[in-house]
CSV table of C-alpha atoms in Angstrom, one decimal:
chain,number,residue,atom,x,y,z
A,1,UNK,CA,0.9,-36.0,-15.1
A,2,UNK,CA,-2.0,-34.8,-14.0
A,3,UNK,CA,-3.9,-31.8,-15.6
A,4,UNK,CA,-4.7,-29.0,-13.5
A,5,UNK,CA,-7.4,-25.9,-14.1
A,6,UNK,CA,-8.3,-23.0,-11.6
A,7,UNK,CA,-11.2,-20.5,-11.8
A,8,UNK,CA,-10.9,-17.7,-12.7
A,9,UNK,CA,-7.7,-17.0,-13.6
A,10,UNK,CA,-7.4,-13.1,-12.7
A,11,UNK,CA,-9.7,-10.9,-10.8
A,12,UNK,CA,-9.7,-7.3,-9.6
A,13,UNK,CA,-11.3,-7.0,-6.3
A,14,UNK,CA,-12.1,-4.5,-4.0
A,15,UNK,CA,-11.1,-4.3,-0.4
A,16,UNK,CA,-13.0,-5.9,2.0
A,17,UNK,CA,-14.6,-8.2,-0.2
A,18,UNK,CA,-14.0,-11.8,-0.6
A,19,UNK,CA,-12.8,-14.4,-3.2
A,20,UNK,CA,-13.2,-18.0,-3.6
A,21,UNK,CA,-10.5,-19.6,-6.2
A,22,UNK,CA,-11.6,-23.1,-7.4
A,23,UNK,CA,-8.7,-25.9,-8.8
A,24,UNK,CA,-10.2,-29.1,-10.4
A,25,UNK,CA,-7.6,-31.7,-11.2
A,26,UNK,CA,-8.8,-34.5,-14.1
A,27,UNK,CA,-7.6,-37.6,-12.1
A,28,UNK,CA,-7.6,-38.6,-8.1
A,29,UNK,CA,-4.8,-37.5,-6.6
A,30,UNK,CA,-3.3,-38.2,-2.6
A,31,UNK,CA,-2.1,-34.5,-2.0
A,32,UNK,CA,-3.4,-31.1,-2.8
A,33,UNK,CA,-1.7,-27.9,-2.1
A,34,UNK,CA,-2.1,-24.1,-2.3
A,35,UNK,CA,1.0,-21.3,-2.5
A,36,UNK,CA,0.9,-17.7,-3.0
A,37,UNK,CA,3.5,-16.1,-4.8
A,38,UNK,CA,3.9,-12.4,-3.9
A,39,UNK,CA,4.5,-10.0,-6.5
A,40,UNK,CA,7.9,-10.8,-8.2
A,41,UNK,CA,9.1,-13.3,-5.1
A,42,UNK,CA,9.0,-16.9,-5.1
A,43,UNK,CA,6.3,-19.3,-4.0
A,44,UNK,CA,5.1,-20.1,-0.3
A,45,UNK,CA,3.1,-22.5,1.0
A,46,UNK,CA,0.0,-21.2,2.5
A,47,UNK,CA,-1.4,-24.7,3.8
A,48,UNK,CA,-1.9,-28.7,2.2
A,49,UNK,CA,-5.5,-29.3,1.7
A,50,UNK,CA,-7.0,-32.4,3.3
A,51,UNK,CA,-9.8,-34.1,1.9
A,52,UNK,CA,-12.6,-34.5,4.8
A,53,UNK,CA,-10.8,-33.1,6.8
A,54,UNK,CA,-9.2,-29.3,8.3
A,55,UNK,CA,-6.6,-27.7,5.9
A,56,UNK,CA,-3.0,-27.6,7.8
A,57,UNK,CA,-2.0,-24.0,7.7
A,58,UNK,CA,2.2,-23.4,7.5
A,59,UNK,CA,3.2,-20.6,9.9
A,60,UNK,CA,1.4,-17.2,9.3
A,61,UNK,CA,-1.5,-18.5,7.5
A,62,UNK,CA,-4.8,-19.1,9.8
A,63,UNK,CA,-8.6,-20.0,8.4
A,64,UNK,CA,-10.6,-17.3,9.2
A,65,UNK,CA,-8.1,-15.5,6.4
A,66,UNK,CA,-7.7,-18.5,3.9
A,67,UNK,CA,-10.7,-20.8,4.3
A,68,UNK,CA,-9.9,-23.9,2.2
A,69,UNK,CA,-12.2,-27.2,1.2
A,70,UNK,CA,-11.5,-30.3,-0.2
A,71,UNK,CA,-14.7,-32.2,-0.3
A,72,UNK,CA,-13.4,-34.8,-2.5
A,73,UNK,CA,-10.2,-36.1,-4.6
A,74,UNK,CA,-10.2,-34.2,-7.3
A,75,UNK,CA,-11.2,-30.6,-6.1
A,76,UNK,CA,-10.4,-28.0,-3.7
A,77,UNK,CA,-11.3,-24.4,-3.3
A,78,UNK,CA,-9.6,-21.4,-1.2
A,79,UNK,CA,-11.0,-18.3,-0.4
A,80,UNK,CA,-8.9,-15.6,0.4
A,81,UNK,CA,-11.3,-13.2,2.9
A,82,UNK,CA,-11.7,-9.7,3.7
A,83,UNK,CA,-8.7,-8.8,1.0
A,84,UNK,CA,-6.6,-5.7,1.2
A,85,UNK,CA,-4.5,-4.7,-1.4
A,86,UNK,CA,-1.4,-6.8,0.1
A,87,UNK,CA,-2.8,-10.1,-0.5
A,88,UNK,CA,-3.0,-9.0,-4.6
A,89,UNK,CA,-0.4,-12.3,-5.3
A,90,UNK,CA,-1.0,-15.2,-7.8
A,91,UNK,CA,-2.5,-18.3,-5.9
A,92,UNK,CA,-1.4,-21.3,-7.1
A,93,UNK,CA,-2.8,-25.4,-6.3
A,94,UNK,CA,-0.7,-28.1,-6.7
A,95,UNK,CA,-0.9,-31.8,-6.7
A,96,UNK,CA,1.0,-34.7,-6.1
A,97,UNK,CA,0.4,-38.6,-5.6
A,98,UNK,CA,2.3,-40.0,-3.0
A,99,UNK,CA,0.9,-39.3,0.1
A,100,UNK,CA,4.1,-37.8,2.9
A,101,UNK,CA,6.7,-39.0,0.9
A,102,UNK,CA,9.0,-36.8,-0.9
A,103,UNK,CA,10.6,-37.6,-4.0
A,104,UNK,CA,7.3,-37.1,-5.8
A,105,UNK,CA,6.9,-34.1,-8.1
A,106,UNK,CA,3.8,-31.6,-7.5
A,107,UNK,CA,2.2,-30.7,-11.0
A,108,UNK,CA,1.0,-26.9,-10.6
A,109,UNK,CA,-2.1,-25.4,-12.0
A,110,UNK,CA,-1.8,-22.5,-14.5
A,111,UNK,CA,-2.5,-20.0,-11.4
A,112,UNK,CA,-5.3,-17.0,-10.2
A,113,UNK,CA,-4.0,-13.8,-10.7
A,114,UNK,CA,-5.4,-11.1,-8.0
A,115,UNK,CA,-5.4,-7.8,-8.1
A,116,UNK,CA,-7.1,-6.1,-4.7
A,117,UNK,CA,-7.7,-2.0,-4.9
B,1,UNK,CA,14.8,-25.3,9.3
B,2,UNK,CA,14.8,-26.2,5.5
B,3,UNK,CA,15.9,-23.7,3.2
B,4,UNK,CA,16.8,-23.4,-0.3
B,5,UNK,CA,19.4,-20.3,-1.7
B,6,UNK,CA,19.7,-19.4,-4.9
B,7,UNK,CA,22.0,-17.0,-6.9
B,8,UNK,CA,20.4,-13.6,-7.4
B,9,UNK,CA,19.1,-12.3,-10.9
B,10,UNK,CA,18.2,-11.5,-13.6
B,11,UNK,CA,21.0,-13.6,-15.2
B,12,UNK,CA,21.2,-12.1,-18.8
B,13,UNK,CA,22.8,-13.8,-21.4
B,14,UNK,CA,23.2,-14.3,-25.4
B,15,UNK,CA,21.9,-16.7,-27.5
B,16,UNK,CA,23.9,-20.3,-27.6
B,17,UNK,CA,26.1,-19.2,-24.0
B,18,UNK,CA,26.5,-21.7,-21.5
B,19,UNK,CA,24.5,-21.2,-18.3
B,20,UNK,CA,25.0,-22.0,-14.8
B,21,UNK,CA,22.3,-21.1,-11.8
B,22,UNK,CA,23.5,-21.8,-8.6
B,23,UNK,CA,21.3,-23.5,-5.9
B,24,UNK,CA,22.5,-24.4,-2.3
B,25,UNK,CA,20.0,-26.2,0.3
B,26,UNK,CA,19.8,-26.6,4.0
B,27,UNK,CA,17.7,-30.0,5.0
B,28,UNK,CA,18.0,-32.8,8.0
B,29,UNK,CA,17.8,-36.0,6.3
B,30,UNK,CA,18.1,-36.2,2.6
B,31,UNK,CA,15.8,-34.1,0.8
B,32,UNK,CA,14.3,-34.7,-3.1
B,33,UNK,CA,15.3,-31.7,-5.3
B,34,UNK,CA,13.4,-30.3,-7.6
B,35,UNK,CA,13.9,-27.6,-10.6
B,36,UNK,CA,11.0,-25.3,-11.9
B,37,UNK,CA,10.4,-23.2,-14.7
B,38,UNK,CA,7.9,-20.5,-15.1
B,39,UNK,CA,7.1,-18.8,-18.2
B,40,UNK,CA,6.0,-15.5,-18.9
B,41,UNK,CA,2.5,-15.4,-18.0
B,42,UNK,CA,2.5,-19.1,-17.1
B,43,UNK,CA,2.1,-21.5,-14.1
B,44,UNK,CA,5.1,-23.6,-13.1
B,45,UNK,CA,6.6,-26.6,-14.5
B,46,UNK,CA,8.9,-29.5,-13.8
B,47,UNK,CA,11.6,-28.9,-15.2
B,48,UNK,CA,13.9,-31.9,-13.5
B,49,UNK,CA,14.6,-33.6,-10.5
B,50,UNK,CA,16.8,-35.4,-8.5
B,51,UNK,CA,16.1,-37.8,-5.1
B,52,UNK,CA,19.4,-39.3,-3.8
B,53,UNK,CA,23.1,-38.2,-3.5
B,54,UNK,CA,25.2,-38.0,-6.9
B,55,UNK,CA,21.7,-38.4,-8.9
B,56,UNK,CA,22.0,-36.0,-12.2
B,57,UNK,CA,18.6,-35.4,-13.6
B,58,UNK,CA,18.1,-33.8,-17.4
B,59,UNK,CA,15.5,-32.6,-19.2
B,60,UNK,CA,15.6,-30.1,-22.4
B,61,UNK,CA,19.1,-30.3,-22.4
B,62,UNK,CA,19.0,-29.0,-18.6
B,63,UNK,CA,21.3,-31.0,-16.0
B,64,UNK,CA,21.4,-30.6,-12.5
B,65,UNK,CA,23.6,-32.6,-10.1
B,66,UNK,CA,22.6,-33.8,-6.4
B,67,UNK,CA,26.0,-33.4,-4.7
B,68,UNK,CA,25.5,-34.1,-1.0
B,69,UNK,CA,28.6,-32.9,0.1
B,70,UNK,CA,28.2,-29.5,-1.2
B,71,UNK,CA,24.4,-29.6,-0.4
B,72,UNK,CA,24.2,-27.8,-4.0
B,73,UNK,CA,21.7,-28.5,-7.4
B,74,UNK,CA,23.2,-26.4,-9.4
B,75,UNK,CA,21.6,-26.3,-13.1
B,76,UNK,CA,23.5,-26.0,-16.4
B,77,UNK,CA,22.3,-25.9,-19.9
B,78,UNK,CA,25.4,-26.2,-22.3
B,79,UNK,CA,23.6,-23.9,-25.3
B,80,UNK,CA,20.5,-21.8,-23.9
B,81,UNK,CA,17.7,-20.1,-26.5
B,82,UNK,CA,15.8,-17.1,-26.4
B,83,UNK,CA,12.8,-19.3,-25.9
B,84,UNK,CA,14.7,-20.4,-22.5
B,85,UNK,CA,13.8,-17.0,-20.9
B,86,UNK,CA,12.0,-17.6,-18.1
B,87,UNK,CA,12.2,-17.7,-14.3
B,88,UNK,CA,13.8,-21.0,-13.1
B,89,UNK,CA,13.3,-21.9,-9.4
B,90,UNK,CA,14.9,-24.3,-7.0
B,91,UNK,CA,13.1,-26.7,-4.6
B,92,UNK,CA,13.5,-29.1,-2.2
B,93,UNK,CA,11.0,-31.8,-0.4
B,94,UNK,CA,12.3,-33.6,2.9
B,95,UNK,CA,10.2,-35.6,4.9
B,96,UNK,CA,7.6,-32.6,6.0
B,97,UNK,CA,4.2,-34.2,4.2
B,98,UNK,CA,5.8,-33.8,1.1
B,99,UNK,CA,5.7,-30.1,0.8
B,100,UNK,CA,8.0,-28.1,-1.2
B,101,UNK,CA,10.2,-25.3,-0.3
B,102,UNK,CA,11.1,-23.0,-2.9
B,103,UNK,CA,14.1,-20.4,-3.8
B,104,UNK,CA,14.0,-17.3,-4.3
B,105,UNK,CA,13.6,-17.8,-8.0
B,106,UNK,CA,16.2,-16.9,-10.8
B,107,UNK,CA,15.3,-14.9,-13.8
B,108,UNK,CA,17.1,-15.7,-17.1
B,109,UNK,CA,16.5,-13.4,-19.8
B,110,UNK,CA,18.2,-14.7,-23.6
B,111,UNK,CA,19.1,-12.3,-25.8
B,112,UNK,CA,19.5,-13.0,-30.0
């Protein structure tokens, strides 16, 4: 499996302000994703990360909010923009090596805990 | 759409029970599924999985069995350990781009 590191891992922010969260994964991998997980709910998808390409956004997520890269095969960044103290959540990447098919596990990072005042 | 249910916790139990945590899934098609485990303080991590009908997959002493015709995953450990504790989530992937859609989560807390 692959291994999996964000930076940081925890920030307190203030409102209005932005943060950029990186994920560097040690091999090439098809399929990169990020999820928020709310405090104590489960995960949700906020979009996949495409390399070269525009991020596809699930259902009430949109860019201007959650900017994401992925300028290559092993890195991606999201930035989570003008915060308010409702998007304090862990952010989680996650990869996975088959590309549209399912049956293949996605490996998580260890996860970006923020805190927004 | 896809959905995946899971029982409610926090599922509290003592050391060397048997455990049970009910998962039930709505998918078209015939989706992978997938158990979690998170940690205290930690990321996520396979715990098993399973990708076709009557599949059992096992890890840590953790089963879980695809039965189609209760669309269920149910996962079972036959002697669980305080070091168990944790927050267990189900999952499923159909054929959406290989996203996954996750429970609501299930806490398990093991007491001595």
């Amino acid at each position: 499996s692959a291994v999996i590191s964000q930076k940081p891992s925890r920030d307190i922010c203030q409102r209005g302000t932005s943060l950029t969260i990186q994920c560097q994964v040690d091999s090439q991998v098809t399929m990169m994703f990020w999820y928020r997980q709310q405090p104590g709910q489960s995960l949700t998808l906020i979009a996949t990360a495409n390399q070269g390409s525009e991020a596809t956004y699930e259902s009430g997520f949109v860019i201007d909010k959650f900017p994401i890269s992925r300028p290559n095969l092993t890195f991606s960044t999201l930035t989570v923009s003008n915060m308010s103290p409702e998007d304090s959540s862990i952010y989680l990447c996650s990869v996975s090596n088959l590309a549209g098919k399912h049956g293949n596990e996605q490996f998580f990072g260890p996860g970006t805990r923020l805190t927004v005042l | 759409g896809n959905s995946v249910t899971q029982m409610e916790g926090p599922v509290t139990l003592s050391e060397e029970a048997f455990l049970t945590i009910n998962c039930t899934y709505t998918a078209t098609g015939y989706p992978s599924l997938f158990w979690y485990v998170q940690y205290p303080g930690e990321g996520l991590q396979l715990l098993l999985k399973a990708t076709k009908a009557d599949d059992k997959g096992s890890n840590k002493g953790f089963e879980a069995t695809y039965r189609k015709e209760t669309t269920s995953f149910h996962l079972e450990k036959g002697s669980v350990q305080v070091s168990d504790s944790a927050v267990y989530f189900c999952a499923l992937s159909g054929n959406q781009g290989g996203k996954l859609i996750f429970g609501q989560g299930t806490e398990l807390s093991v007491k001595p």
